[in-house]
Coordinates of C-alpha atoms in Angstrom, one line a residue:
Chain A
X16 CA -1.9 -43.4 56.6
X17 CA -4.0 -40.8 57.6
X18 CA -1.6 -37.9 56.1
X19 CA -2.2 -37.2 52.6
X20 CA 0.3 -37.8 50.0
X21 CA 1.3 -35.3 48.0
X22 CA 2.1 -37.2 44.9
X23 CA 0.8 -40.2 44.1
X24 CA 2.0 -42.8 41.6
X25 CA 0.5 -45.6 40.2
X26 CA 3.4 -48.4 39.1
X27 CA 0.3 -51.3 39.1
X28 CA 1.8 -54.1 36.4
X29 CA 5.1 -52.6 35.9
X30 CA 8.6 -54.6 36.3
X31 CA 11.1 -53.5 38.6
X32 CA 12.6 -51.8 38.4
X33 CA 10.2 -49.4 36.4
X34 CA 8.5 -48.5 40.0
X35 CA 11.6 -47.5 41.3
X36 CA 12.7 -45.7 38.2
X37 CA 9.4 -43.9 38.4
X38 CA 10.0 -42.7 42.0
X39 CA 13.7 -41.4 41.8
X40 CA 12.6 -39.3 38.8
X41 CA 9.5 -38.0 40.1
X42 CA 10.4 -37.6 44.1
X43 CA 12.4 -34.2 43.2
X44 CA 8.7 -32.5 43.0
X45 CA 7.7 -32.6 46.1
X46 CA 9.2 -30.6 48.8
X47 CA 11.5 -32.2 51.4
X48 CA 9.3 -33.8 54.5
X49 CA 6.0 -34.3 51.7
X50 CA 5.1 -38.1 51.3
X51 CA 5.0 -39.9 48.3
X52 CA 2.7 -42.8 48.1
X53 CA 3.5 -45.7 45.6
X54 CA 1.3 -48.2 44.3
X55 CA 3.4 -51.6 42.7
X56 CA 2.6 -54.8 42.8
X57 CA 6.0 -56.4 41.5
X58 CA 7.0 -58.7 44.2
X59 CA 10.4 -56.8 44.0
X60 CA 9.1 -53.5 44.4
X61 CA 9.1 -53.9 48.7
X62 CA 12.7 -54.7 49.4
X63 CA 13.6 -52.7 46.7
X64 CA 11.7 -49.9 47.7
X65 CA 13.5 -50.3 51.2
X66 CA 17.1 -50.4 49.5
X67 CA 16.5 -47.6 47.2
X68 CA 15.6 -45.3 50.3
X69 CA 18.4 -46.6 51.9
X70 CA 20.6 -46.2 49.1
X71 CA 19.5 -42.2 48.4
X72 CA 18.6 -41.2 52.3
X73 CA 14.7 -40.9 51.7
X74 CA 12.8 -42.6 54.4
X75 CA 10.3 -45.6 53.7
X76 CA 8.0 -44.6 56.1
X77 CA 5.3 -47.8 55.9
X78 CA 5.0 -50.6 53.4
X79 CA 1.4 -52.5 52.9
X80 CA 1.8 -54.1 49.5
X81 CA 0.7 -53.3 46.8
X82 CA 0.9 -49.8 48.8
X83 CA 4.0 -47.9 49.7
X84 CA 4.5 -44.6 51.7
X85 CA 7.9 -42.5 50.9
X86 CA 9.4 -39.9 52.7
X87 CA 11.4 -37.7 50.9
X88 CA 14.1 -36.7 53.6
X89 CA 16.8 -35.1 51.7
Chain B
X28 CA 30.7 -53.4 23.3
X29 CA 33.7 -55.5 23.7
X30 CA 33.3 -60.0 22.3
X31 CA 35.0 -61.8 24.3
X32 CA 35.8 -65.1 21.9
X33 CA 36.3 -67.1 24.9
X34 CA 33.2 -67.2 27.7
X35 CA 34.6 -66.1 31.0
X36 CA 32.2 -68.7 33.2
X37 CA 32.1 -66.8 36.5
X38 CA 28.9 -69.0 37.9
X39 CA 30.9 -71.5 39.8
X40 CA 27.8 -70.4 42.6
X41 CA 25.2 -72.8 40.9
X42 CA 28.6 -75.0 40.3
X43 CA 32.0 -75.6 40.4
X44 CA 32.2 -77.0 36.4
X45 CA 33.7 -80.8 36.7
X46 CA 37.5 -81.2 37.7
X47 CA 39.8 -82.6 35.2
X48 CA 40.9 -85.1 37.9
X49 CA 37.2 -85.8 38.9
X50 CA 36.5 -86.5 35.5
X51 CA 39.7 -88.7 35.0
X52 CA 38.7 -90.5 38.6
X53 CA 35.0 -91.0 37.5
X54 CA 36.0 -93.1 34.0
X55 CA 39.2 -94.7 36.1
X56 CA 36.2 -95.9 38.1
X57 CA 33.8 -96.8 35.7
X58 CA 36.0 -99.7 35.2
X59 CA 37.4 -100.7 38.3
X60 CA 34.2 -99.4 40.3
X61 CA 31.4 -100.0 39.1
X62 CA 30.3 -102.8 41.0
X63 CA 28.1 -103.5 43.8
X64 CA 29.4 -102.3 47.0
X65 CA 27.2 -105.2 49.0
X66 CA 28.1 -108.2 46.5
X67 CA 31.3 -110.5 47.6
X68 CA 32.5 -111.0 43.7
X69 CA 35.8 -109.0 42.7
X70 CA 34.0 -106.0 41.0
X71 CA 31.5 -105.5 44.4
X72 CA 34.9 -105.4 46.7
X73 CA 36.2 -102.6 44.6
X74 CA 33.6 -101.0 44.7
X75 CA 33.2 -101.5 48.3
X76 CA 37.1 -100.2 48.6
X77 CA 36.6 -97.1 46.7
X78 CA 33.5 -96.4 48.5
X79 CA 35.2 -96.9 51.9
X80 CA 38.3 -94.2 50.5
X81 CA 35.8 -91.8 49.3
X82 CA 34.3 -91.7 53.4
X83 CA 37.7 -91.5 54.6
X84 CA 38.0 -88.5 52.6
X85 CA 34.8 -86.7 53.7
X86 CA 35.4 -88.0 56.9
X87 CA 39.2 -86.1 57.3
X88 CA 37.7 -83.4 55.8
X89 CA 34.9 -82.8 58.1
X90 CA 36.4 -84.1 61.2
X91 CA 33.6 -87.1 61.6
X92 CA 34.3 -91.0 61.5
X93 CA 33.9 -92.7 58.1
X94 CA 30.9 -94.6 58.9
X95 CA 29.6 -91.3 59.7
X96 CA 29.3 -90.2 55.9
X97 CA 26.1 -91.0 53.6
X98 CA 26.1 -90.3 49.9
X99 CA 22.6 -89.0 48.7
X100 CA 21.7 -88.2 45.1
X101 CA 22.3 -83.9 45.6
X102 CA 22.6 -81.0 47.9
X103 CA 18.9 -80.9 47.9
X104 CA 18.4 -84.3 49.0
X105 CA 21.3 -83.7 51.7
X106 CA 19.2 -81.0 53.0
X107 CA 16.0 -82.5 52.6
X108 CA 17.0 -86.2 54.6
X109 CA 18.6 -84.1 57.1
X110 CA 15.6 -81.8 58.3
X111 CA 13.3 -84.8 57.8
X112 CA 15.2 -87.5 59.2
X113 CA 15.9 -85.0 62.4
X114 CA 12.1 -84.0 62.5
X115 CA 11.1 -87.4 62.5
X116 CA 13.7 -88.3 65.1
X117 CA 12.7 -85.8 67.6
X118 CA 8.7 -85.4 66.7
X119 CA 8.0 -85.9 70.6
X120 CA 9.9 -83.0 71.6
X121 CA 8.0 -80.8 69.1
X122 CA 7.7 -79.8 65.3
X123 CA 9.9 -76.2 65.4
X124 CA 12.6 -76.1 62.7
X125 CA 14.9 -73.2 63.2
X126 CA 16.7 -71.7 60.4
X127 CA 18.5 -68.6 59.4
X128 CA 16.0 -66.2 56.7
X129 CA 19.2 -66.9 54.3
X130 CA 19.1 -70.7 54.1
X131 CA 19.6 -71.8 50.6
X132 CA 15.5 -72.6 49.3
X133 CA 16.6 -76.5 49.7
X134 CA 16.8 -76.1 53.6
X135 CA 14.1 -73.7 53.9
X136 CA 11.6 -75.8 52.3
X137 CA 12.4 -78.9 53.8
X138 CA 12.0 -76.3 56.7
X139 CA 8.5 -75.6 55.7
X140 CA 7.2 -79.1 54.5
X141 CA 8.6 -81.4 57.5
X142 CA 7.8 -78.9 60.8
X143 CA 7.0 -75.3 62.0
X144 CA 9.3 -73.3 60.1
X145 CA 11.2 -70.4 62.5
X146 CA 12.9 -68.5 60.4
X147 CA 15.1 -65.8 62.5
X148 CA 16.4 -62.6 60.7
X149 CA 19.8 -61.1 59.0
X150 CA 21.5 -58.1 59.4
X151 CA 22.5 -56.0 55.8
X152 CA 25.3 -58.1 55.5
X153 CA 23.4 -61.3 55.7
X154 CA 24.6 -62.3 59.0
X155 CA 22.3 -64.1 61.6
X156 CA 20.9 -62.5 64.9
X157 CA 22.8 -64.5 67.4
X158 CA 20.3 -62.9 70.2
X159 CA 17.1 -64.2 67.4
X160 CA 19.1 -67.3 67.4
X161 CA 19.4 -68.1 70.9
X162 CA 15.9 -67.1 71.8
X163 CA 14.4 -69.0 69.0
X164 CA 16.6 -72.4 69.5
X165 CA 15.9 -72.0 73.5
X166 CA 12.0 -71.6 72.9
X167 CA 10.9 -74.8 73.4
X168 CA 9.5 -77.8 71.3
X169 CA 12.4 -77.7 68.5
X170 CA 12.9 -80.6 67.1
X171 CA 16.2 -79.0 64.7
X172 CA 18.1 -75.9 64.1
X173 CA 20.2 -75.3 60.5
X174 CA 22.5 -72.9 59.8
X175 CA 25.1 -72.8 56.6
X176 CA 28.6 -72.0 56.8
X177 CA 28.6 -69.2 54.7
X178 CA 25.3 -67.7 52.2
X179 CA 26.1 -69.4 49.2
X180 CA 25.1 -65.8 47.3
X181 CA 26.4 -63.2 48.9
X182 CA 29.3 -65.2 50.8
X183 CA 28.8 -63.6 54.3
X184 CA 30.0 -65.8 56.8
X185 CA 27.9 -67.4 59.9
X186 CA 28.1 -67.7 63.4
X187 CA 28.1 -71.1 63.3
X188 CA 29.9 -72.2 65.8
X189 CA 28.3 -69.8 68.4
X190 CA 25.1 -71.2 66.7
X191 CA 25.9 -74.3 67.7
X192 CA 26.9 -73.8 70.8
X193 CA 23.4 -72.3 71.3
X194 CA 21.8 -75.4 70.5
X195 CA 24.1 -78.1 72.2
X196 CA 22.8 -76.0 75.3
X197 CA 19.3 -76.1 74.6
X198 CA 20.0 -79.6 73.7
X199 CA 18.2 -79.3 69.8
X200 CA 20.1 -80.7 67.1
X201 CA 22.6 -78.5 65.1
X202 CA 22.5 -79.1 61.0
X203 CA 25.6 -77.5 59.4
X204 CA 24.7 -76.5 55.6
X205 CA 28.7 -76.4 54.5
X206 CA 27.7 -76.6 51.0
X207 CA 29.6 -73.0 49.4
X208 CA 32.5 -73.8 52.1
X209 CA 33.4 -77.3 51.5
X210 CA 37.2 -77.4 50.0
X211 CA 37.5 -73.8 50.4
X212 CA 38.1 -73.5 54.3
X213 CA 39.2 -76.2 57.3
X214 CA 36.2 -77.4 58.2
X215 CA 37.8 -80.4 60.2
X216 CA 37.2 -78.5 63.7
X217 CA 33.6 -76.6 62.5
X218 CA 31.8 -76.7 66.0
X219 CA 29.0 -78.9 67.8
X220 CA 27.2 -79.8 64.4
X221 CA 25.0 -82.9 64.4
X222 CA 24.3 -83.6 60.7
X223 CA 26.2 -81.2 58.1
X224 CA 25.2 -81.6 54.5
X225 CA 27.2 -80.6 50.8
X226 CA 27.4 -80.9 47.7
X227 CA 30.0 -82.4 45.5
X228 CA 28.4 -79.8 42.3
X229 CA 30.0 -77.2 44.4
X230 CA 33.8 -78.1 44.6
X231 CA 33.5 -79.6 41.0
X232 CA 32.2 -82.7 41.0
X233 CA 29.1 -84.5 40.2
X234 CA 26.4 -82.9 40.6
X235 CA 24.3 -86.2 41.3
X236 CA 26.7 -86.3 44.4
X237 CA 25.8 -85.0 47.6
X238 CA 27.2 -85.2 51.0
X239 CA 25.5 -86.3 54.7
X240 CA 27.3 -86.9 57.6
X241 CA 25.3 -87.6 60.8
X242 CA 27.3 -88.4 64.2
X243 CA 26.6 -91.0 66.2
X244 CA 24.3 -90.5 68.8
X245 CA 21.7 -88.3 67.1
X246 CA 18.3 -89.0 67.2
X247 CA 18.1 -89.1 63.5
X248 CA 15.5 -91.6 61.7
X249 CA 15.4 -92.5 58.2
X250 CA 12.2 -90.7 57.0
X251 CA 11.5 -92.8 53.8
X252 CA 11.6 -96.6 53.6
X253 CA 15.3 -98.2 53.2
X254 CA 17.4 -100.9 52.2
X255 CA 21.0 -102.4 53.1
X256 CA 22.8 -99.8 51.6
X257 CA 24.3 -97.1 53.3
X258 CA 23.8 -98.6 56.6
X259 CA 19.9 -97.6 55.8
X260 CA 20.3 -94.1 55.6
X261 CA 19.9 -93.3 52.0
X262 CA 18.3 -96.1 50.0
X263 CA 19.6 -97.8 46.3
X264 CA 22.4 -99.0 44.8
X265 CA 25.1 -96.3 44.9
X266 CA 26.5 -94.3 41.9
X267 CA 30.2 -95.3 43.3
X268 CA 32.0 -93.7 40.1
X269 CA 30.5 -90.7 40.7
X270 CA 30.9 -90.8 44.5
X271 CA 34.8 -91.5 44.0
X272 CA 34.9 -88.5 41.4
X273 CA 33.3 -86.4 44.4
X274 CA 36.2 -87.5 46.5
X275 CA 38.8 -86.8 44.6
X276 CA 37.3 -83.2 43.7
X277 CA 37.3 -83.1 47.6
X278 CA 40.6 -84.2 48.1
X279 CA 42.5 -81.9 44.7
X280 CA 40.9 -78.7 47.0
X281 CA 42.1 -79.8 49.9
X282 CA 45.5 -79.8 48.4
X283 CA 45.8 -76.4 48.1
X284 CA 42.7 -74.5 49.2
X285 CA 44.9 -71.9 51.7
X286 CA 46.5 -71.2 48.1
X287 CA 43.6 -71.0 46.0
X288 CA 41.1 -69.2 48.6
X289 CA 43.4 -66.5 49.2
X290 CA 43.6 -65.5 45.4
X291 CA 39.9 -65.8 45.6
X292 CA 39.2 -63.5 48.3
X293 CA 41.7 -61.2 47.2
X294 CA 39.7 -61.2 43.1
X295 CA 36.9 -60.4 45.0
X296 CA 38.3 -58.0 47.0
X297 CA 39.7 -56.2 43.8
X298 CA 35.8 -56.3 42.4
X299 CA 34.2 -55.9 45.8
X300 CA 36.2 -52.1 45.5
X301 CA 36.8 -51.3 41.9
X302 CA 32.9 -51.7 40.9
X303 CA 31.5 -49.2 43.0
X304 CA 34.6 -47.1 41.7
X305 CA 33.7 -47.9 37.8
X306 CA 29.3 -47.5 37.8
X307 CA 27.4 -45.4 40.2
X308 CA 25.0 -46.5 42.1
X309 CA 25.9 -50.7 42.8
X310 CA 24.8 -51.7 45.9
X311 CA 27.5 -54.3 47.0
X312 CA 26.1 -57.0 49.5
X313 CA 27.4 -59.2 51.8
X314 CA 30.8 -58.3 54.4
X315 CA 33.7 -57.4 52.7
X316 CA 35.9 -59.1 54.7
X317 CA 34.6 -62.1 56.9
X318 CA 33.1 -64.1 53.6
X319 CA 33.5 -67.0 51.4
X320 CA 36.4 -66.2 48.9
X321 CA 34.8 -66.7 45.7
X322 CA 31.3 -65.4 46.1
X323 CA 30.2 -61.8 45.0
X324 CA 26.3 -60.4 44.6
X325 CA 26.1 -56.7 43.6
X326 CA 22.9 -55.0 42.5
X327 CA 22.9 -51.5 40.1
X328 CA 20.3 -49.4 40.5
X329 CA 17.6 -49.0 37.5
X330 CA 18.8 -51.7 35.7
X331 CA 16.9 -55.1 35.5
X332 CA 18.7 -58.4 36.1
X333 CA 17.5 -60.5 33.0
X334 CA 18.9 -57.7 30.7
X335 CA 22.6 -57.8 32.8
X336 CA 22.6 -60.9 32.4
X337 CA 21.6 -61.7 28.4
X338 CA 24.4 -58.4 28.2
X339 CA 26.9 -59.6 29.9
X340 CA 26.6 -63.4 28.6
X341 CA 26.7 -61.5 25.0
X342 CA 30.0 -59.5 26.4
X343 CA 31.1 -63.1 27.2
X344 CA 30.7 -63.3 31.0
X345 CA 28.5 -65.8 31.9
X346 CA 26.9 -64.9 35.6
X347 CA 23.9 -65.9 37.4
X348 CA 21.0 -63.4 38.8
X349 CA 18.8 -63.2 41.8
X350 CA 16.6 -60.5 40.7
X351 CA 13.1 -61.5 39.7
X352 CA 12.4 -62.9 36.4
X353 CA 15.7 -63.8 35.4
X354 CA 16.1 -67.0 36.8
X355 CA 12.9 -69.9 36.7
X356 CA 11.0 -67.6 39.4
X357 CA 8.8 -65.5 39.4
X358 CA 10.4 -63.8 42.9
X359 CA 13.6 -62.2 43.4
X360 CA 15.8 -63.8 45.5
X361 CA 14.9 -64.1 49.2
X362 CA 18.6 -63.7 50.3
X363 CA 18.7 -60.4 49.0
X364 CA 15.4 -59.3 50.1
X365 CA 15.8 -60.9 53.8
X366 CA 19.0 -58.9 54.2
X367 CA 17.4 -55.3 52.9
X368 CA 19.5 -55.6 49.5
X369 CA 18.5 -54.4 46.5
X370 CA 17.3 -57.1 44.5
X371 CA 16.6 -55.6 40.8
X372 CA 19.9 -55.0 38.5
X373 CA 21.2 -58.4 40.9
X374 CA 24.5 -60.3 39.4
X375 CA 25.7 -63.4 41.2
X376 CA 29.3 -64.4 40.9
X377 CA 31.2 -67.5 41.8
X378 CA 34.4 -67.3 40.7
X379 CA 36.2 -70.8 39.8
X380 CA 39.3 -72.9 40.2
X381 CA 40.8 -71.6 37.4
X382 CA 39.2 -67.6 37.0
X383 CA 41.8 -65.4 36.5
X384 CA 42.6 -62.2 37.2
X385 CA 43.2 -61.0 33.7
X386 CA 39.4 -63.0 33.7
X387 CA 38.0 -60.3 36.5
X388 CA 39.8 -57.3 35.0
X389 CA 38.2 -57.8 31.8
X390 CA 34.9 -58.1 33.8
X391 CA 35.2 -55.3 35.3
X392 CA 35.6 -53.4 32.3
X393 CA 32.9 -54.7 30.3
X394 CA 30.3 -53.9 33.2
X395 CA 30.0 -50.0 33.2
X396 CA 28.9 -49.8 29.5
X397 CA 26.5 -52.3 29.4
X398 CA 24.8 -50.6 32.8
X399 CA 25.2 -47.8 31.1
X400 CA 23.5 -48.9 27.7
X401 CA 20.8 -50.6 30.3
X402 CA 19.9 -46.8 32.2
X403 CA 19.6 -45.3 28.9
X404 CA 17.2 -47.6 28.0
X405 CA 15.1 -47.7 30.9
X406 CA 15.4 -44.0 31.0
X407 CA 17.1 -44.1 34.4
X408 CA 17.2 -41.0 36.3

């Protein structure tokens, strides 16, 4: 990604759904349209990542475990 | 929170626990049964009788001709014999095996260690892409395609017969996995299948009991060595009490499964809706409609599956899981994550013969506190 996040958080060795848990409380500080790039390495953080964005309307924008790229879209 | 004295066992998924009659059949055949099927004595033509009523069973049930049916040792080893055996069969015309992404792990590993494993995608519900499906089967050097019935987690429904059709026209070989469906819907008119596999753990009979049925005419080949059993198509003496306890689980659903799978579907139903109504935030998988009756997967957000289930088995519900590390693996499971489910804060259901529906109100009221406990100790948003 060449745009630069503008919060970055580091889930490396935590369970799922503590990445997820991590995102949804910390995604409110950025402003709508910033990206948020996650680093987890659970193997449940991708499709989870996926359904949480899908679940709350943010956009998973590109995925290349451990790394993950989240728009927040609303 | 709430004991329940009684466990409310809600995993008929993993399996259907053992039917009264199969388990009054199995010791009426432990002693008028138990002899060798091959031998000429009084005790090996008994054997050989209930083994021929136990095919004729399978057989009606299926739609296939009794010398059609093979008895293996489990679903797995259904599964297993029927990739391999096709593979092997057809290793000229190539090495592709073609399989839905939602395959129970039995067929997708067989999949995986016996060809080239094609493995074509879901939708969210879990449902196949006919148009992946088509392309894939039509592509050229498959020796097999396999698709189930139904997903024997989240219940969706296949295209099967559509599937099927797909491959009688590229002329590959169609294995039906009707494992979750068997007893629970008429499966005597199921399509152009070629070999369709089961298991008798799943309509509540012996697990050590599973089901192959290969039609004449398939270029299907033993793929280990054999003997005169079986007509050489699974090898060793058979287990015919258990095999006549399968049968009789077979034929008691039978009996009444329009009865029984519409109560099913509609406890389902009633949780499928009143869930989402009870705890924010549970992402419900699977079609609502156009499923399996007795099967239900749900997911709640920031909650992690091995704690559900240790709470709700404490509440007295005992369910299965497909999130990571609350089963043996280490991986959530790939039916979930195939179909864009959320797979942390999973609970499998599988409702039984006998689950009630005093069993799934109480259910659902002993679910929103213990999600609830669950968030507050994650320290869930």
């Amino acid at each position: 990604m060449t745009e630069e996040p503008s919060l970055r958080l580091d889930c490396l060795g935590l369970r799922c759904p503590r990445p997820i848990i991590e995102l949804a409380r910390q995604i409110g500080e950025v402003r709508v349209g910033a990206l948020v790039e996650v680093l987890a390495d659970d193997p449940a953080a991708g499709p989870d990542l996926a359904a949480w964005c899908r679940m709350r309307g943010q956009e998973l924008v590109r995925s290349d475990p451990p790394r993950f790229w989240v728009r927040r879209s609303s | 929170m709430a004991q329940s004295s009684v466990p409310v066992f809600l995993d008929a998924s993993s399996a259907e626990p053992l039917l009264p009659e199969a388990r009054e059949a199995w010791l009426a055949a432990q002693d008028a049964g138990w002899g060798d099927p091959l031998r000429l004595h009084r005790a090996g033509r008994r054997a050989a009788q209930a083994l021929d009523r136990t095919r004729a069973v399978v057989a009606d049930a299926v739609g296939a001709r009794p010398d059609e049916v093979v008895f293996t040792g489990s679903g797995a080893h259904s599964a297993q014999a029927a990739i391999a055996g096709l593979a092997l069969g057809r290793r000229r015309v190539g090495a592709g095996i073609v399989t839905s992404a939602v395959e129970h792990s039995s067929v997708l590993s067989a999949a995986q260690t016996y060809g080239d494993a094609v493995t074509v995608p879901v939708d969210l519900l879990g449902r196949v892409d006919l148009g992946a499906w088509r392309a894939a089967v039509s592509a050229g050097g498959v020796a097999l395609a396999g698709l189930q019935v139904g997903n024997h987690e989240v219940g969706t429904l296949q295209p099967f017969r559509e599937a099927a059709e797909a491959c009688r026209a590229a002329d590959v070989p169609f294995v039906l996995d009707a494992t979750s469906a068997l007893g629970r819907t008429d499966l005597r008119d199921a399509g152009d299948w070629s070999v369709l596999v089961g298991s008798a753990a799943a309509f509540g009979g012996p697990p050590s009991v599973g089901l192959l049925v290969i039609r004449k005419g398939v270029r299907w080949r033993a793929p280990y060595p054999t003997d005169d059993y079986q007509g050489g198509r699974w090898p060793g003496l058979p287990d015919v009490p258990a095999i006549f306890a399968a049968a009789v689980a077979l034929e008691t659903w039978l009996a009444d499964y329009d009865e029984v799978s519409a109560r099913q579907h509609q406890l389902v139903g009633s949780l499928r809706r009143g869930l989402p109504r009870a705890v924010p935030d549970i992402d419900v998988a699977g079609d609502p409609d156009l499923r399996l009756p007795h099967l239900l997967t749900f997911s709640a957000l920031y909650v992690d599956g091995e704690s559900l289930t240790l709470e709700l088995d404490r509440a007295g519900f005992a369910v299965a899981s497909g999130s990571a590390c609350s089963a043996s693996s280490e991986h959530p499971s790939h039916v979930l994550a195939a179909m864009g489910a959320l797979t942390h804060g999973n609970v499998r259901l599988g409702l039984t013969r006998t689950t009630t529906k005093a069993d799934v109100e109480s259910f659902l009221l002993a679910v929103p506190p213990v999600v609830e406990e669950l968030r507050a100790r994650l320290g869930a948003p």
